[in-house]
mmCIF file of C-alpha atoms and ligand atoms in Angstrom:
data_model
loop_
_atom_site.group_PDB
_atom_site.id
_atom_site.type_symbol
_atom_site.label_atom_id
_atom_site.label_comp_id
_atom_site.label_asym_id
_atom_site.label_seq_id
_atom_site.Cartn_x
_atom_site.Cartn_y
_atom_site.Cartn_z
ATOM 1 C CA UNK A 1 -99.609 -122.645 -31.181
ATOM 2 C CA UNK A 2 -98.650 -120.266 -28.737
ATOM 3 C CA UNK A 3 -96.665 -117.186 -30.680
ATOM 4 C CA UNK A 4 -93.411 -116.124 -29.388
ATOM 5 C CA UNK A 5 -93.938 -112.558 -31.113
ATOM 6 C CA UNK A 6 -96.969 -111.267 -32.298
ATOM 7 C CA UNK A 7 -98.253 -112.953 -35.755
ATOM 8 C CA UNK A 8 -97.901 -110.585 -38.575
ATOM 9 C CA UNK A 9 -100.734 -112.730 -40.703
ATOM 10 C CA UNK A 10 -103.805 -111.977 -38.199
ATOM 11 C CA UNK A 11 -105.158 -109.468 -35.981
ATOM 12 C CA UNK A 12 -105.160 -109.852 -32.053
ATOM 13 C CA UNK A 13 -108.463 -111.089 -31.125
ATOM 14 C CA UNK A 14 -108.761 -108.002 -28.267
ATOM 15 C CA UNK A 15 -106.508 -105.387 -27.705
ATOM 16 C CA UNK A 16 -107.411 -103.196 -24.602
ATOM 17 C CA UNK A 17 -105.734 -101.042 -22.144
ATOM 18 C CA UNK A 18 -105.016 -101.907 -18.679
ATOM 19 C CA UNK A 19 -106.979 -99.540 -16.382
ATOM 20 C CA UNK A 20 -106.242 -98.636 -12.602
ATOM 21 C CA UNK A 21 -109.380 -100.453 -11.750
ATOM 22 C CA UNK A 22 -107.795 -103.975 -12.704
ATOM 23 C CA UNK A 23 -105.077 -103.594 -10.272
ATOM 24 C CA UNK A 24 -104.252 -106.035 -7.683
ATOM 25 C CA UNK A 25 -103.202 -105.170 -4.038
ATOM 26 C CA UNK A 26 -99.687 -104.678 -5.366
ATOM 27 C CA UNK A 27 -100.811 -102.184 -8.030
ATOM 28 C CA UNK A 28 -99.904 -104.518 -10.839
ATOM 29 C CA UNK A 29 -103.078 -105.882 -13.201
ATOM 30 C CA UNK A 30 -104.909 -108.532 -11.810
ATOM 31 C CA UNK A 31 -104.455 -112.094 -13.121
ATOM 32 C CA UNK A 32 -108.106 -112.353 -13.133
ATOM 33 C CA UNK A 33 -108.595 -109.675 -15.115
ATOM 34 C CA UNK A 34 -106.042 -110.932 -17.927
ATOM 35 C CA UNK A 35 -107.682 -114.458 -17.553
ATOM 36 C CA UNK A 36 -111.294 -113.157 -18.239
ATOM 37 C CA UNK A 37 -110.284 -111.367 -21.259
ATOM 38 C CA UNK A 38 -108.207 -114.368 -22.369
ATOM 39 C CA UNK A 39 -111.764 -116.541 -22.015
ATOM 40 C CA UNK A 40 -113.243 -113.863 -24.117
ATOM 41 C CA UNK A 41 -110.604 -113.712 -26.955
ATOM 42 C CA UNK A 42 -110.872 -117.633 -26.861
ATOM 43 C CA UNK A 43 -114.535 -117.867 -27.268
ATOM 44 C CA UNK A 44 -114.643 -115.531 -29.954
ATOM 45 C CA UNK A 45 -112.527 -117.680 -32.251
ATOM 46 C CA UNK A 46 -114.591 -120.731 -30.957
ATOM 47 C CA UNK A 47 -117.874 -119.245 -31.465
ATOM 48 C CA UNK A 48 -116.584 -118.596 -35.079
ATOM 49 C CA UNK A 49 -115.439 -122.001 -36.042
ATOM 50 C CA UNK A 50 -118.044 -123.417 -34.173
ATOM 51 C CA UNK A 51 -120.737 -121.624 -36.034
ATOM 52 C CA UNK A 52 -122.974 -121.017 -32.772
ATOM 53 C CA UNK A 53 -122.632 -121.213 -29.158
ATOM 54 C CA UNK A 54 -120.007 -122.146 -27.188
ATOM 55 C CA UNK A 55 -119.402 -122.914 -23.495
ATOM 56 C CA UNK A 56 -115.755 -122.668 -21.612
ATOM 57 C CA UNK A 57 -115.111 -126.335 -20.416
ATOM 58 C CA UNK A 58 -111.536 -125.779 -19.210
ATOM 59 C CA UNK A 59 -108.771 -123.627 -18.554
ATOM 60 C CA UNK A 60 -105.117 -125.237 -19.037
ATOM 61 C CA UNK A 61 -101.769 -124.174 -18.316
ATOM 62 C CA UNK A 62 -102.063 -120.329 -17.708
ATOM 63 C CA UNK A 63 -98.788 -119.152 -17.178
ATOM 64 C CA UNK A 64 -97.939 -115.413 -16.145
ATOM 65 C CA UNK A 65 -94.384 -114.646 -17.563
ATOM 66 C CA UNK A 66 -94.096 -110.930 -16.907
ATOM 67 C CA UNK A 67 -96.406 -108.397 -15.138
ATOM 68 C CA UNK A 68 -98.712 -105.991 -16.700
ATOM 69 C CA UNK A 69 -99.189 -102.604 -15.602
ATOM 70 C CA UNK A 70 -101.575 -100.017 -15.794
ATOM 71 C CA UNK A 71 -101.665 -98.080 -18.873
ATOM 72 C CA UNK A 72 -100.008 -101.328 -20.918
ATOM 73 C CA UNK A 73 -101.927 -101.999 -24.370
ATOM 74 C CA UNK A 74 -102.756 -105.470 -24.119
ATOM 75 C CA UNK A 75 -103.091 -107.879 -26.818
ATOM 76 C CA UNK A 76 -104.942 -111.334 -26.861
ATOM 77 C CA UNK A 77 -103.846 -113.385 -29.968
ATOM 78 C CA UNK A 78 -105.523 -116.641 -30.600
ATOM 79 C CA UNK A 79 -105.152 -119.980 -32.582
ATOM 80 C CA UNK A 80 -106.849 -123.258 -32.950
ATOM 81 C CA UNK A 81 -104.551 -125.911 -31.036
ATOM 82 C CA UNK A 82 -107.341 -128.688 -32.369
ATOM 83 C CA UNK A 83 -110.950 -129.774 -33.196
ATOM 84 C CA UNK A 84 -112.559 -132.263 -31.425
ATOM 85 C CA UNK A 85 -116.258 -134.079 -31.839
ATOM 86 C CA UNK A 86 -117.814 -131.420 -29.914
ATOM 87 C CA UNK A 87 -114.742 -129.575 -28.378
ATOM 88 C CA UNK A 88 -112.337 -126.698 -29.790
ATOM 89 C CA UNK A 89 -109.078 -125.790 -27.890
ATOM 90 C CA UNK A 90 -107.774 -122.460 -28.136
ATOM 91 C CA UNK A 91 -104.396 -121.192 -27.560
ATOM 92 C CA UNK A 92 -104.080 -117.731 -26.224
ATOM 93 C CA UNK A 93 -101.170 -115.634 -26.369
ATOM 94 C CA UNK A 94 -101.016 -112.481 -24.540
ATOM 95 C CA UNK A 95 -98.576 -109.417 -25.462
ATOM 96 C CA UNK A 96 -98.085 -105.922 -23.377
ATOM 97 C CA UNK A 97 -96.566 -102.906 -24.704
ATOM 98 C CA UNK A 98 -96.064 -100.249 -21.903
ATOM 99 C CA UNK A 99 -94.783 -97.279 -24.107
ATOM 100 C CA UNK A 100 -96.832 -97.869 -26.950
ATOM 101 C CA UNK A 101 -97.006 -94.258 -27.784
ATOM 102 C CA UNK A 102 -93.192 -94.401 -28.482
ATOM 103 C CA UNK A 103 -93.527 -97.526 -30.557
ATOM 104 C CA UNK A 104 -92.153 -99.913 -28.033
ATOM 105 C CA UNK A 105 -91.931 -103.551 -28.840
ATOM 106 C CA UNK A 106 -94.911 -105.906 -27.693
ATOM 107 C CA UNK A 107 -93.729 -108.683 -25.363
ATOM 108 C CA UNK A 108 -95.300 -111.844 -24.383
ATOM 109 C CA UNK A 109 -96.880 -111.789 -20.699
ATOM 110 C CA UNK A 110 -98.939 -114.860 -20.764
ATOM 111 C CA UNK A 111 -100.222 -118.265 -22.540
ATOM 112 C CA UNK A 112 -102.977 -120.336 -21.790
ATOM 113 C CA UNK A 113 -104.954 -123.135 -23.246
ATOM 114 C CA UNK A 114 -108.946 -122.986 -22.894
ATOM 115 C CA UNK A 115 -111.035 -125.693 -24.525
ATOM 116 C CA UNK A 116 -114.550 -124.687 -25.317
ATOM 117 C CA UNK A 117 -117.675 -127.116 -26.249
ATOM 118 C CA UNK A 118 -120.299 -126.243 -28.670
ATOM 119 C CA UNK A 119 -123.703 -126.755 -27.609
ATOM 120 C CA UNK A 120 -126.993 -126.423 -28.669
ATOM 121 C CA UNK A 121 -130.009 -124.637 -27.073
ATOM 122 C CA UNK A 122 -130.654 -127.004 -24.563
ATOM 123 C CA UNK A 123 -126.736 -126.642 -23.218
ATOM 124 C CA UNK A 124 -125.673 -129.731 -24.430
ATOM 125 C CA UNK A 125 -122.921 -130.709 -26.534
ATOM 126 C CA UNK A 126 -123.500 -130.912 -30.248
ATOM 127 C CA UNK A 127 -120.514 -131.508 -33.234
ATOM 128 C CA UNK A 128 -118.637 -129.073 -34.377
ATOM 129 C CA UNK A 129 -119.436 -128.710 -38.231
ATOM 130 C CA UNK A 130 -116.692 -129.567 -41.002
ATOM 131 C CA UNK A 131 -114.801 -126.453 -41.869
ATOM 132 C CA UNK A 132 -116.122 -125.058 -44.850
ATOM 133 C CA UNK A 133 -113.938 -122.581 -47.483
ATOM 134 C CA UNK A 134 -110.846 -120.949 -46.489
ATOM 135 C CA UNK A 135 -111.567 -119.674 -43.051
HETATM 136 C C1 COA B 1 -118.965 -128.221 -20.805
HETATM 137 C C2 COA B 1 -119.973 -129.242 -20.675
HETATM 138 C C3 COA B 1 -120.978 -128.889 -21.994
HETATM 139 C C4 COA B 1 -119.707 -130.205 -21.124
HETATM 140 O O1 COA B 1 -120.781 -131.613 -20.863
HETATM 141 P P1 COA B 1 -120.787 -133.165 -20.608
HETATM 142 O O2 COA B 1 -122.093 -133.475 -20.796
HETATM 143 O O3 COA B 1 -119.477 -133.646 -19.778
HETATM 144 O O4 COA B 1 -120.027 -133.417 -22.203
HETATM 145 P P2 COA B 1 -119.418 -134.613 -22.998
HETATM 146 O O5 COA B 1 -118.602 -135.454 -21.500
HETATM 147 O O6 COA B 1 -120.351 -135.262 -23.931
HETATM 148 O O7 COA B 1 -118.062 -134.127 -23.608
HETATM 149 C C5 COA B 1 -118.054 -132.971 -24.606
HETATM 150 C C6 COA B 1 -116.909 -132.495 -24.990
HETATM 151 O O8 COA B 1 -116.653 -131.686 -23.768
HETATM 152 C C7 COA B 1 -114.991 -132.159 -23.651
HETATM 153 N N1 COA B 1 -114.825 -131.790 -22.416
HETATM 154 C C8 COA B 1 -115.684 -132.493 -21.233
HETATM 155 N N2 COA B 1 -115.068 -131.782 -20.062
HETATM 156 C C9 COA B 1 -113.873 -131.561 -20.305
HETATM 157 C C10 COA B 1 -112.780 -130.957 -19.691
HETATM 158 N N3 COA B 1 -112.823 -130.641 -18.128
HETATM 159 N N4 COA B 1 -111.424 -130.382 -20.280
HETATM 160 C C11 COA B 1 -111.624 -130.933 -21.767
HETATM 161 N N5 COA B 1 -112.374 -131.240 -22.336
HETATM 162 C C12 COA B 1 -113.817 -131.195 -21.701
HETATM 163 C C13 COA B 1 -115.192 -133.639 -23.968
HETATM 164 O O9 COA B 1 -113.785 -134.188 -24.213
HETATM 165 C C14 COA B 1 -115.834 -133.589 -25.152
HETATM 166 O O10 COA B 1 -115.008 -133.328 -26.532
HETATM 167 P P3 COA B 1 -115.201 -133.901 -27.880
HETATM 168 O O11 COA B 1 -116.661 -134.214 -28.144
HETATM 169 O O12 COA B 1 -114.652 -133.072 -28.743
HETATM 170 O O13 COA B 1 -114.519 -135.104 -27.712
HETATM 171 C C15 COA B 1 -120.545 -129.266 -19.592
HETATM 172 O O14 COA B 1 -119.794 -129.496 -18.353
HETATM 173 C C16 COA B 1 -120.808 -127.908 -18.926
HETATM 174 O O15 COA B 1 -122.005 -127.353 -19.177
HETATM 175 N N6 COA B 1 -120.098 -127.315 -18.441
HETATM 176 C C17 COA B 1 -120.296 -125.572 -17.817
HETATM 177 C C18 COA B 1 -119.980 -125.304 -18.782
HETATM 178 C C19 COA B 1 -119.581 -123.395 -18.339
HETATM 179 O O16 COA B 1 -120.655 -122.739 -17.480
HETATM 180 N N7 COA B 1 -118.746 -122.567 -18.557
HETATM 181 C C20 COA B 1 -118.709 -121.327 -17.859
HETATM 182 C C21 COA B 1 -119.231 -120.092 -18.590
HETATM 183 S S1 COA B 1 -118.929 -120.002 -20.412
#
């Protein structure tokens, strides 16, 4: 699922600060920078679920809801939407906080769904193992 507000029961997969080098020609944060971090955030969860190497197969429905500015604290929350035979779909929700030193609330800035495929050392799809334990 995509979160409407930052979930209380988990940490963000990545939290980082948007820097001046990450801007587009308008001076706002470049969408590609957000996409790159969303891909990494999703891959962290997919790798952990698969128990090994994953590749990004598809990025679906990347929606930019609000601009991100230099100095914003940006958090990438992830959630597994679906596990197939070899694929894992991860929903990523991005939140930003401008005046984070003053405790301003995080607001949602983007959502996306990314499909990862578990691959073996020959880069061929290989089954995602059943989930073990509580994780
Ligand atoms: C992703 C990749 C391994 C799939 O290989 P493939 O031979 O097409 O694999 P298959 O047809 O057996 O499909 C494997 C799984 O991927 C899924 N898949 C393949 N293409 C997909 C797409 N475009 N969108 C969503 N899922 C896709 C299939 O549904 C299948 O899932 P399932 O096993 O859970 O049912 C291959 O296309 C690849 O290596 N792509 C490049 C990956 C890459 O370099 N990414 C960027 C850097 S990480």
